[in-house]
Coordinates of C-alpha atoms and ligand atoms in Angstrom, one line a residue:
X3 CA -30.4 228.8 -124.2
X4 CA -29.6 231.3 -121.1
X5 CA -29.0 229.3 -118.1
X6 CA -31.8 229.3 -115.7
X7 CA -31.9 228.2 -112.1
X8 CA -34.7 226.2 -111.4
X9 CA -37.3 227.7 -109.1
X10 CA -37.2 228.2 -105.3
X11 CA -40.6 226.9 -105.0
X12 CA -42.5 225.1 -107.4
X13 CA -46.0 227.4 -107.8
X14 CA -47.9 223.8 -106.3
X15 CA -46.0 224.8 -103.3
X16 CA -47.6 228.3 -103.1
X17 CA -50.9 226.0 -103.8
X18 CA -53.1 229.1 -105.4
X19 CA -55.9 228.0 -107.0
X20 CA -58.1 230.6 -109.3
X21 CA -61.1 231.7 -108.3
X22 CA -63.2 229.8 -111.0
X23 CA -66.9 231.4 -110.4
X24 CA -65.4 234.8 -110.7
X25 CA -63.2 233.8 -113.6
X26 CA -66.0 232.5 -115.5
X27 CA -68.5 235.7 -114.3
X28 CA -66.0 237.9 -115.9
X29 CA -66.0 235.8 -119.2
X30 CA -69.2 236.1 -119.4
X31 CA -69.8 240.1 -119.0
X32 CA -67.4 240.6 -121.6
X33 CA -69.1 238.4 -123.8
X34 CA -72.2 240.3 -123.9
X35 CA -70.3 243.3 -125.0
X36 CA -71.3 243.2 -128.8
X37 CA -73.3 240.1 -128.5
X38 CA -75.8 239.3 -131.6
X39 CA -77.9 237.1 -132.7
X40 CA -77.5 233.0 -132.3
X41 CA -75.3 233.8 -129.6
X42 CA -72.9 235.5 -131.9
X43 CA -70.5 238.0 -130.9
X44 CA -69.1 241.1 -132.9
X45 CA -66.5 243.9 -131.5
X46 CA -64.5 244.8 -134.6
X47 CA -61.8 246.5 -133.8
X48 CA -61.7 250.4 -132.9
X49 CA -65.9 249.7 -133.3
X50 CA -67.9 251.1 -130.1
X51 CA -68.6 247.3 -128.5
X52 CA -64.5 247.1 -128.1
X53 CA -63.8 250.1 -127.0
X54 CA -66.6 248.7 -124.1
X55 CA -64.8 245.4 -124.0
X56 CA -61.8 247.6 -123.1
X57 CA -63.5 249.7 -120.8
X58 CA -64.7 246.8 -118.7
X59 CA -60.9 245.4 -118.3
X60 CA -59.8 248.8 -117.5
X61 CA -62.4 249.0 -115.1
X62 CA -61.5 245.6 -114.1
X63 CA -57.5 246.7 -113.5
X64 CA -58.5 249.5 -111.3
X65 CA -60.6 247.4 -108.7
X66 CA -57.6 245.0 -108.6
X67 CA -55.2 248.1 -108.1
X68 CA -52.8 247.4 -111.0
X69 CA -50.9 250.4 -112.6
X70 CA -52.2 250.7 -115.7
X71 CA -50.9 252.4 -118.9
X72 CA -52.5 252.4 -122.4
X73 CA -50.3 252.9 -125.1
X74 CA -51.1 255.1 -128.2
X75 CA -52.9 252.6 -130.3
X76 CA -54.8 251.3 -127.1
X77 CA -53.0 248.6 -126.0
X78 CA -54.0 247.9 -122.2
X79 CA -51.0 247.0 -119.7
X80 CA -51.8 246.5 -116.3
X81 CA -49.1 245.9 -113.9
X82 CA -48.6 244.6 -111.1
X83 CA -44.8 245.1 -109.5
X84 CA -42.3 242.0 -108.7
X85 CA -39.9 242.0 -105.9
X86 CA -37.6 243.6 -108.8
X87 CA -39.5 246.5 -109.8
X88 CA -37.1 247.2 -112.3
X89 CA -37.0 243.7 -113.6
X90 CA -38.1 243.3 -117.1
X91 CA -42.1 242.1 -116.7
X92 CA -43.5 239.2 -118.0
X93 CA -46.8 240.3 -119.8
X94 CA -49.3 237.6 -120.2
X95 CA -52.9 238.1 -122.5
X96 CA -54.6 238.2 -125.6
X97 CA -57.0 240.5 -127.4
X98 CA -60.3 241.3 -127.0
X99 CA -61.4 242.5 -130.6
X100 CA -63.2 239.6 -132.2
X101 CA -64.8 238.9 -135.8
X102 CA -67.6 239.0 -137.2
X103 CA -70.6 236.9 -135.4
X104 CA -67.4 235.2 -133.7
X105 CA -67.7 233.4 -130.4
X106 CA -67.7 234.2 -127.0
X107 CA -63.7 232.8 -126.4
X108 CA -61.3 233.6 -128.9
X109 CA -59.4 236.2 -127.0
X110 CA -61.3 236.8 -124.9
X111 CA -60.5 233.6 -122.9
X112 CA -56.8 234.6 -122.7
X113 CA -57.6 238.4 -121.6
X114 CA -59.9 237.4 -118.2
X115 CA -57.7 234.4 -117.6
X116 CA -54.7 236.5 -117.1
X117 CA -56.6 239.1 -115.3
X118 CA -57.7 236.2 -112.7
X119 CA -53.8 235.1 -112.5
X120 CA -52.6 238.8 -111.7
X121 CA -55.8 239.4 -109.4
X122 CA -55.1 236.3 -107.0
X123 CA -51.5 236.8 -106.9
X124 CA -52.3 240.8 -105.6
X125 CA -55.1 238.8 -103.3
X126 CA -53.2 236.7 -101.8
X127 CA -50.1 238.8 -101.8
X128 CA -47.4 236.7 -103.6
X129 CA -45.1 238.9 -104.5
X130 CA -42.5 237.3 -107.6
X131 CA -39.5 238.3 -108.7
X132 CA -40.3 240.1 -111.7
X133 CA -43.9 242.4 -112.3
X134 CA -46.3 241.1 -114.5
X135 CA -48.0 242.6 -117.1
X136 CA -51.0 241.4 -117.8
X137 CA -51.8 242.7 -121.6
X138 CA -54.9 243.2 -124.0
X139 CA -54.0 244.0 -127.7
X140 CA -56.0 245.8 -129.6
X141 CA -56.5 244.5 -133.3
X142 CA -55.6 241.0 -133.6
X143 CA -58.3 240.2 -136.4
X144 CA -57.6 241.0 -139.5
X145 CA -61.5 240.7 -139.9
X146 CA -61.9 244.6 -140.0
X147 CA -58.9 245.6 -142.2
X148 CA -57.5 242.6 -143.8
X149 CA -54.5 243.2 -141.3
X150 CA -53.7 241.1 -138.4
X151 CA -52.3 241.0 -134.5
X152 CA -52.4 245.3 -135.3
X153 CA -51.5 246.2 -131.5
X154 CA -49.1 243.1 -131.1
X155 CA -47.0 244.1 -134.5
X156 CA -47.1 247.8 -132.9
X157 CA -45.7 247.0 -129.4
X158 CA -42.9 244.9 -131.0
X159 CA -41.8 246.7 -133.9
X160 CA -43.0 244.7 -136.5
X161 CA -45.8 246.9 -138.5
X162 CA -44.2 247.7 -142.2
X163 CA -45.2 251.3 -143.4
X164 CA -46.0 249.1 -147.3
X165 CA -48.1 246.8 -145.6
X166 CA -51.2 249.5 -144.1
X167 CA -51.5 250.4 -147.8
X168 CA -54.0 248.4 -149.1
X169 CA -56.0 248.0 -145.4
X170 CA -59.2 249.3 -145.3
X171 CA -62.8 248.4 -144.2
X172 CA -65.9 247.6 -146.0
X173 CA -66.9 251.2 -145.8
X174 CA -63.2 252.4 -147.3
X175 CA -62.3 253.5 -144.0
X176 CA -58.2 253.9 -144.1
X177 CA -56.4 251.8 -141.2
X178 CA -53.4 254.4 -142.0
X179 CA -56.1 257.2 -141.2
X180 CA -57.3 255.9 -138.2
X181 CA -53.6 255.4 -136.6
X182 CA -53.2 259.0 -138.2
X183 CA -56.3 260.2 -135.6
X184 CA -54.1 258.7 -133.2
X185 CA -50.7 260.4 -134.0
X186 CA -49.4 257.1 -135.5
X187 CA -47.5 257.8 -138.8
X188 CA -45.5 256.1 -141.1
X189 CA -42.6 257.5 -140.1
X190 CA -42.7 256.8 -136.1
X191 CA -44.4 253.5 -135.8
X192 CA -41.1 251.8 -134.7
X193 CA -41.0 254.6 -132.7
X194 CA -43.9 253.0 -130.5
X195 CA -42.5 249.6 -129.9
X196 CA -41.5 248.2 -126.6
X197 CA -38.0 248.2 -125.8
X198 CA -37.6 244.7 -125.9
X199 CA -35.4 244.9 -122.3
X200 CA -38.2 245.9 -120.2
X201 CA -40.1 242.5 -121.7
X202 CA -39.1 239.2 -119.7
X203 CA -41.6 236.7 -121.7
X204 CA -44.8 236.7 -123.1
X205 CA -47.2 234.0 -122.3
X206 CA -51.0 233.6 -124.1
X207 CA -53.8 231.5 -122.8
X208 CA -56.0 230.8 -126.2
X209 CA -58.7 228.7 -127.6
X210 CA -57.6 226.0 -129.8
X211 CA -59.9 226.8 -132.6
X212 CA -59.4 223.4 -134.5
X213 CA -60.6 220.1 -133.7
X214 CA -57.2 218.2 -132.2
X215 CA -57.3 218.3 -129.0
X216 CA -61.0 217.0 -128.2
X217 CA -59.9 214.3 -130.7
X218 CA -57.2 213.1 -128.5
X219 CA -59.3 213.8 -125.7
X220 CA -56.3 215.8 -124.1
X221 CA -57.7 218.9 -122.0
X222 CA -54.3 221.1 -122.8
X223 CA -51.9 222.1 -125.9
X224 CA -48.6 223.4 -125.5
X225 CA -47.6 225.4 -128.6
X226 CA -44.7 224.6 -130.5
X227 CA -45.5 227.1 -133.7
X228 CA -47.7 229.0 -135.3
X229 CA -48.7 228.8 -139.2
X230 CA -48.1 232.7 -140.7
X231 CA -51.0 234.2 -143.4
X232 CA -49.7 235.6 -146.6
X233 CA -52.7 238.0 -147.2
X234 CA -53.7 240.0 -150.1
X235 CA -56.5 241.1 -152.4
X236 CA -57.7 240.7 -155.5
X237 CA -59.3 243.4 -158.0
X238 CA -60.6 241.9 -161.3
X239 CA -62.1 244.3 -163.5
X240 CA -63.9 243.4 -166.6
X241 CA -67.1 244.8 -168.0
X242 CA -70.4 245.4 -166.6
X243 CA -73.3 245.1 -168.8
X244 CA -76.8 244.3 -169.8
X245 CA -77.8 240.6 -168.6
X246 CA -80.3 240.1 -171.3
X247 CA -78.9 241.7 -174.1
X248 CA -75.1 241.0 -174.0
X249 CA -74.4 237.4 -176.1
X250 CA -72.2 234.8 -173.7
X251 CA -69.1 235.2 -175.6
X252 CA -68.9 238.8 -175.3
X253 CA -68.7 238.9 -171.8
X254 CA -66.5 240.2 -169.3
X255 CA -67.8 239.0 -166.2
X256 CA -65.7 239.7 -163.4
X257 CA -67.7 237.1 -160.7
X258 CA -67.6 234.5 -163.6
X259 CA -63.8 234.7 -163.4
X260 CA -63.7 235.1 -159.1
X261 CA -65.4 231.8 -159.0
X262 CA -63.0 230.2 -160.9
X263 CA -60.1 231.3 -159.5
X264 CA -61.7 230.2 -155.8
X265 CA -62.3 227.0 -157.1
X266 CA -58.5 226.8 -158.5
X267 CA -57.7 227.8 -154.9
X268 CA -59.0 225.0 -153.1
X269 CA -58.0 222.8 -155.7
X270 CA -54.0 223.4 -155.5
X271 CA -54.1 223.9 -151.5
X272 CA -55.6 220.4 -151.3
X273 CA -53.1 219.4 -154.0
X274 CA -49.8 221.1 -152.0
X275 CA -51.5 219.6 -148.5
X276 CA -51.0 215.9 -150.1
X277 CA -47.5 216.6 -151.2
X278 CA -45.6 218.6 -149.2
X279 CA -45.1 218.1 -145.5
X280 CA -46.8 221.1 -143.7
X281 CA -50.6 221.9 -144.2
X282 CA -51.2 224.7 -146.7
X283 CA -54.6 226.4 -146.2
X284 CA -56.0 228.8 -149.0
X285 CA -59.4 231.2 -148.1
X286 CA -61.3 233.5 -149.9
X287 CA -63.3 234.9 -147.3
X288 CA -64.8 238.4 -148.6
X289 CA -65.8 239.0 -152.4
X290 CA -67.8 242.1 -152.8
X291 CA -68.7 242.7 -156.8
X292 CA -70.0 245.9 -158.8
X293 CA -72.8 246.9 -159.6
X294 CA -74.2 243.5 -157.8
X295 CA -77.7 243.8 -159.4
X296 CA -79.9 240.8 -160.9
X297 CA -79.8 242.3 -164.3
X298 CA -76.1 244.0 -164.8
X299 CA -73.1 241.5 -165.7
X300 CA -70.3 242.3 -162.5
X301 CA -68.2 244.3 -163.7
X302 CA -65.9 244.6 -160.8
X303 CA -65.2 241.8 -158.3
X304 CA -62.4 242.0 -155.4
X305 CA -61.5 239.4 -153.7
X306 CA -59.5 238.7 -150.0
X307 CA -57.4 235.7 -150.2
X308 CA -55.8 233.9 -147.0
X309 CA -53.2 231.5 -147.5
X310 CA -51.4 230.0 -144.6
X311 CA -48.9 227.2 -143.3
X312 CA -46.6 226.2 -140.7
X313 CA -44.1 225.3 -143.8
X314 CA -43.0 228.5 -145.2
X315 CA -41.4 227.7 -148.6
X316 CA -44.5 225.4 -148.8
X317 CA -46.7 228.2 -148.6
X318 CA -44.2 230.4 -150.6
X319 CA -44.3 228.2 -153.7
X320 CA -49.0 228.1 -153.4
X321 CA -48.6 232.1 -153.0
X322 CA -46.8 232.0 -156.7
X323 CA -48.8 229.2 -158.1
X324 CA -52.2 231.1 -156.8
X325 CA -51.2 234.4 -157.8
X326 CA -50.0 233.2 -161.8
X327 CA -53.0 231.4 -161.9
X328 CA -55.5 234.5 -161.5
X329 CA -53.2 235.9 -164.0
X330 CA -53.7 233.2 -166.3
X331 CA -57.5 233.3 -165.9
X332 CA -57.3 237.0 -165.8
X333 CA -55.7 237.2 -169.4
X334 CA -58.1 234.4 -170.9
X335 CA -61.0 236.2 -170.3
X336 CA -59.9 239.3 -171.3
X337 CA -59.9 241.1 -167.7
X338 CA -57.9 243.3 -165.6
X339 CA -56.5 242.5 -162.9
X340 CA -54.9 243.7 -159.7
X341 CA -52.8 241.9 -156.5
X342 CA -52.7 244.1 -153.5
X343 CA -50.6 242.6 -151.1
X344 CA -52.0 243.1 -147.1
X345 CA -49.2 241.0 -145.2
X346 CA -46.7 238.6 -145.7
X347 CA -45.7 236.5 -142.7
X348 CA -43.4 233.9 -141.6
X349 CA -44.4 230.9 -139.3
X350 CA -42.8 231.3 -136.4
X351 CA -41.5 229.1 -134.0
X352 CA -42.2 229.7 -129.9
X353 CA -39.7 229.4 -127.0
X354 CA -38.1 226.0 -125.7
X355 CA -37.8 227.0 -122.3
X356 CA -41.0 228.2 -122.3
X357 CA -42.6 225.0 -124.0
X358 CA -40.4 222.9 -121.5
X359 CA -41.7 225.4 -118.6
X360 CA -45.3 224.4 -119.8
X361 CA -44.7 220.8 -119.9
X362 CA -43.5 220.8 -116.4
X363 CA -46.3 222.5 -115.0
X364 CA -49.2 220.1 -116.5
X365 CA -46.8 217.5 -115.4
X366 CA -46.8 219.0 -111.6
X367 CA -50.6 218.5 -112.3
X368 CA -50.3 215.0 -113.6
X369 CA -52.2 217.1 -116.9
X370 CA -52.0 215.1 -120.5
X371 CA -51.0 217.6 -122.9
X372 CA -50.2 217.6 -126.4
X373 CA -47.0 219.1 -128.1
X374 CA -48.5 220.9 -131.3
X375 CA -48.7 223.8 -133.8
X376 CA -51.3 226.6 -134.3
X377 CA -52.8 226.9 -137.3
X378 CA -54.6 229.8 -136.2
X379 CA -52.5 233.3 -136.0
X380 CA -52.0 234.9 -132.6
X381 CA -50.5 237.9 -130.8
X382 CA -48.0 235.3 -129.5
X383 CA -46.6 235.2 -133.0
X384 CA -45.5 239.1 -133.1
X385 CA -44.5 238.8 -129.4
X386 CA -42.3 235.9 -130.2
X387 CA -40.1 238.3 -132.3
X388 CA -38.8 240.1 -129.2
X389 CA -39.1 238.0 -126.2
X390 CA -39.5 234.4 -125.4
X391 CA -42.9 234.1 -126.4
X392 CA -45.7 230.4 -125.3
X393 CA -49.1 229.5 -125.5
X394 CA -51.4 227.3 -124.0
X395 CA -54.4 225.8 -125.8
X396 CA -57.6 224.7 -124.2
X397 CA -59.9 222.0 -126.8
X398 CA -62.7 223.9 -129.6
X399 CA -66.2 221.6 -129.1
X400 CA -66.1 220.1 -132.6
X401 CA -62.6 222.3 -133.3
X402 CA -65.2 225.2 -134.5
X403 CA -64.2 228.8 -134.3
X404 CA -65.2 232.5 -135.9
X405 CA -68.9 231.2 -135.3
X406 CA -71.1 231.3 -132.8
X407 CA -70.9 227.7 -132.1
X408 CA -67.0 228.5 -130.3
X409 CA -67.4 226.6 -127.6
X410 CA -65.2 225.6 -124.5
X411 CA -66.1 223.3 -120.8
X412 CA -65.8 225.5 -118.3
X413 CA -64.1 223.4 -116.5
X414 CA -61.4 223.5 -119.4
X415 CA -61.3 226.9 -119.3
X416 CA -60.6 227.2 -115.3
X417 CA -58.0 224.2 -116.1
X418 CA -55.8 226.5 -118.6
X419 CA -56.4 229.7 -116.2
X420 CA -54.7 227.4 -113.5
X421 CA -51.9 226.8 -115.8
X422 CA -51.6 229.8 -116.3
X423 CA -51.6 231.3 -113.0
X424 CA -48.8 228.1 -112.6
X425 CA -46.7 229.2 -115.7
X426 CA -46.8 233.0 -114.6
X427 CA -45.4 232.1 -111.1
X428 CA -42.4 229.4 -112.7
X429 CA -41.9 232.2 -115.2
X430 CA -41.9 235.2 -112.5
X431 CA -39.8 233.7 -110.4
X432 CA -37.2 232.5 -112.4
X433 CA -33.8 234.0 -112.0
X434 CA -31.8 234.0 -114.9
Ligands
LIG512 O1 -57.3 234.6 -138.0 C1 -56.7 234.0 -137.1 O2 -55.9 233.2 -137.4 C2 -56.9 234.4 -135.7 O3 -58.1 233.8 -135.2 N1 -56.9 235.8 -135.5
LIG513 MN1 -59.6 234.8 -134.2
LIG514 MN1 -57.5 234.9 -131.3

């Protein structure tokens, strides 16, 4: 670990408190961007509702007087210059593109918090050593594409050319063609990353999303990992057909043999989750079948299939089980059947001095925290490949996410966008 000296001034010394009402004001315009029924909210990426999202924190930048710079894909930096302007910056958000009827926080949270850090430092003019960045990447759900933390991957090198083969939408809409639109090929994608120097850290307020923290009643969570999704599809193709005429056992039906792989799912991720240290997690979270009529046999069913753990060989050794298993049921009923892989990932670990940073600054609050892993994925996790990377959790109300029943306190929220305004001053101000 580089040796660090510790900081000049502890950031309780600079005693700069967030402006909660206007944090909390701003959490809530964005929220209405794209918001549905129940409560619900919906900006799919590159969709019309985040490109307003976006529009709002640009907007937002400009009144604060940041320097801001969007990069091809629309990535959102806004700046705000150190003592050092040529320091490497420290960049410190999260994304703004949500699922599906999602909530109102994932994201979304970490995006206004950091905005309120960078805006009180300009206010109060506490100039660090090194700029901050504060950062809004576009893409992080896979919901759209089947292909995750999009902008993240991009700024740090990290998109594969193989991998945007098999993303597309519901509507068959190409990711490759949209990054085409943008003048983002195959062939210079690692020509947009970030060189790594001009990075210092990366720090990412976020939503729990799971229901540990409110269990052990502890209002923070300092991140020690985060589990990695292997992701792919799943084509079977058997035989559509006449539902009253066709006799059981000449059947093909592609759905018939979908449900029964799902079911196999669940049963050997519960299965590995019992033996093997680690939690492995197994979704199938979009099936669409062909012709999908009352009176036709499917003859087409494709599935999307999420597997994810903090324990990579766990996971590794599910993936093959999993995939020979649809091959198995595949062959038994006669079917076809295709894997299209969307992503493989890694868990990856986050930075010690960072998670030893975040400790000390609940500690200067006298805040209980608890030391734990994501299960969710996160920008953080692309970050972490080229710069010290941390994230702070703040508890899920019943640990429920992706729904419109996300719900955090306010007053938890304002408590992890103080920690944060804390952990980008330590950070900042550190001299290596
Ligand atoms: O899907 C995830 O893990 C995250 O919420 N994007
Ligand atoms: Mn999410
Ligand atoms: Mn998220």
């Amino acid at each position: 670990m580089k040796s660090r000296q510790s900081v000049r001034a502890s950031p309780l010394s600079y005693n700069i408190q967030i402006n909660k009402r206007r944090l909390l004001r701003d959490l809530n315009a964005v929220s209405r961007i794209g918001i549905g029924d129940r409560g619900s909210v919906t900006r799919l990426v590159f969709s019309i509702k985040e490109l307003r999202s976006r529009q709002f924190l640009i907007h937002q930048m400009r009144q604060i007087g940041l320097q801001i710079h969007i990069d091809r894909i629309g990535n959102i930096f806004g700046r705000l210059d150190g003592a050092n302007a040529k320091a490497p910056a420290l960049l410190v958000g999260s994304h703004l593109d949500t699922v599906i009827h999602g909530g109102k926080f994932d994201g979304t949270m970490g995006v206004i918090a950091a905005l309120e850090a960078v805006r009180i430092l300009k206010e109060q003019k506490l100039v660090l050593q090194s700029p901050v960045e504060v950062v809004c990447f576009v893409g992080e759900e896979s919901s759209r594409f089947g292909y995750s933390t999009l902008g993240s991957s991009l700024v740090a090198g990290e998109i594969r050319a193989k991998d945007l083969a098999h993303a597309a939408d519901a509507q068959g809409t190409k990711l490759e063609d949209i990054l085409a639109s943008m003048g983002i090929y195959r062939n210079n994608l690692r020509s947009m990353s970030r060189d790594p120097s001009t990075i210092r850290a990366y720090l990412e307020l976020h939503i729990e999303q799971g229901p540990i923290l409110e269990a052990k009643k502890k209002p923070i969570g300092i991140v020690t990992s985060i589990a990695a999704p292997t992701r792919f599809r799943v084509v079977l193709t058997g035989q559509a057909d006449h539902s009253g005429t066709t006799p059981m056992e000449m059947r093909k039906d592609a759905l018939v043999a979908a449900s029964e792989f799902i079911v196999a799912l669940e049963k050997i991720c519960r299965r590995y989750s019992r033996m093997e240290k680690g939690r492995v997690v197994g979704t199938v979270g979009a099936i669409s079948i062909e012709p999908g009529v009352i009176n036709a046999i499917p003859g087409k069913a494709e599935l999307s299939v999420d597997i994810r753990s903090i324990a990579a060989e766990a996971k590794r050794r599910v993936v093959r089980l999993v995939q020979a298993r649809i091959r198995e049921i595949a062959r038994r009923r006669k079917i076809q059947v295709k894997i299209l892989p969307l992503r493989e990932e890694d868990p990856v670990p986050l930075d010690k001095w960072l998670i030893h940073l975040l400790k000390e600054c609940c500690e200067m609050r006298n805040i209980a925290y608890e030391i734990m892993p994501s299960g969710a994925g996160h920008d953080a996790m692309q970050m972490a490949k080229v710069t010290p990377a941390g994230m702070l959790f703040i508890p899920s109300r019943r640990g429920i996410s992706h729904s419109p029943l996300e719900w955090s306190e306010p007053e938890d929220i304002c408590l992890g966008a103080q920690l944060l305004l804390d952990s980008v001053i330590r950070v900042a101000n550190e001299t290596t």
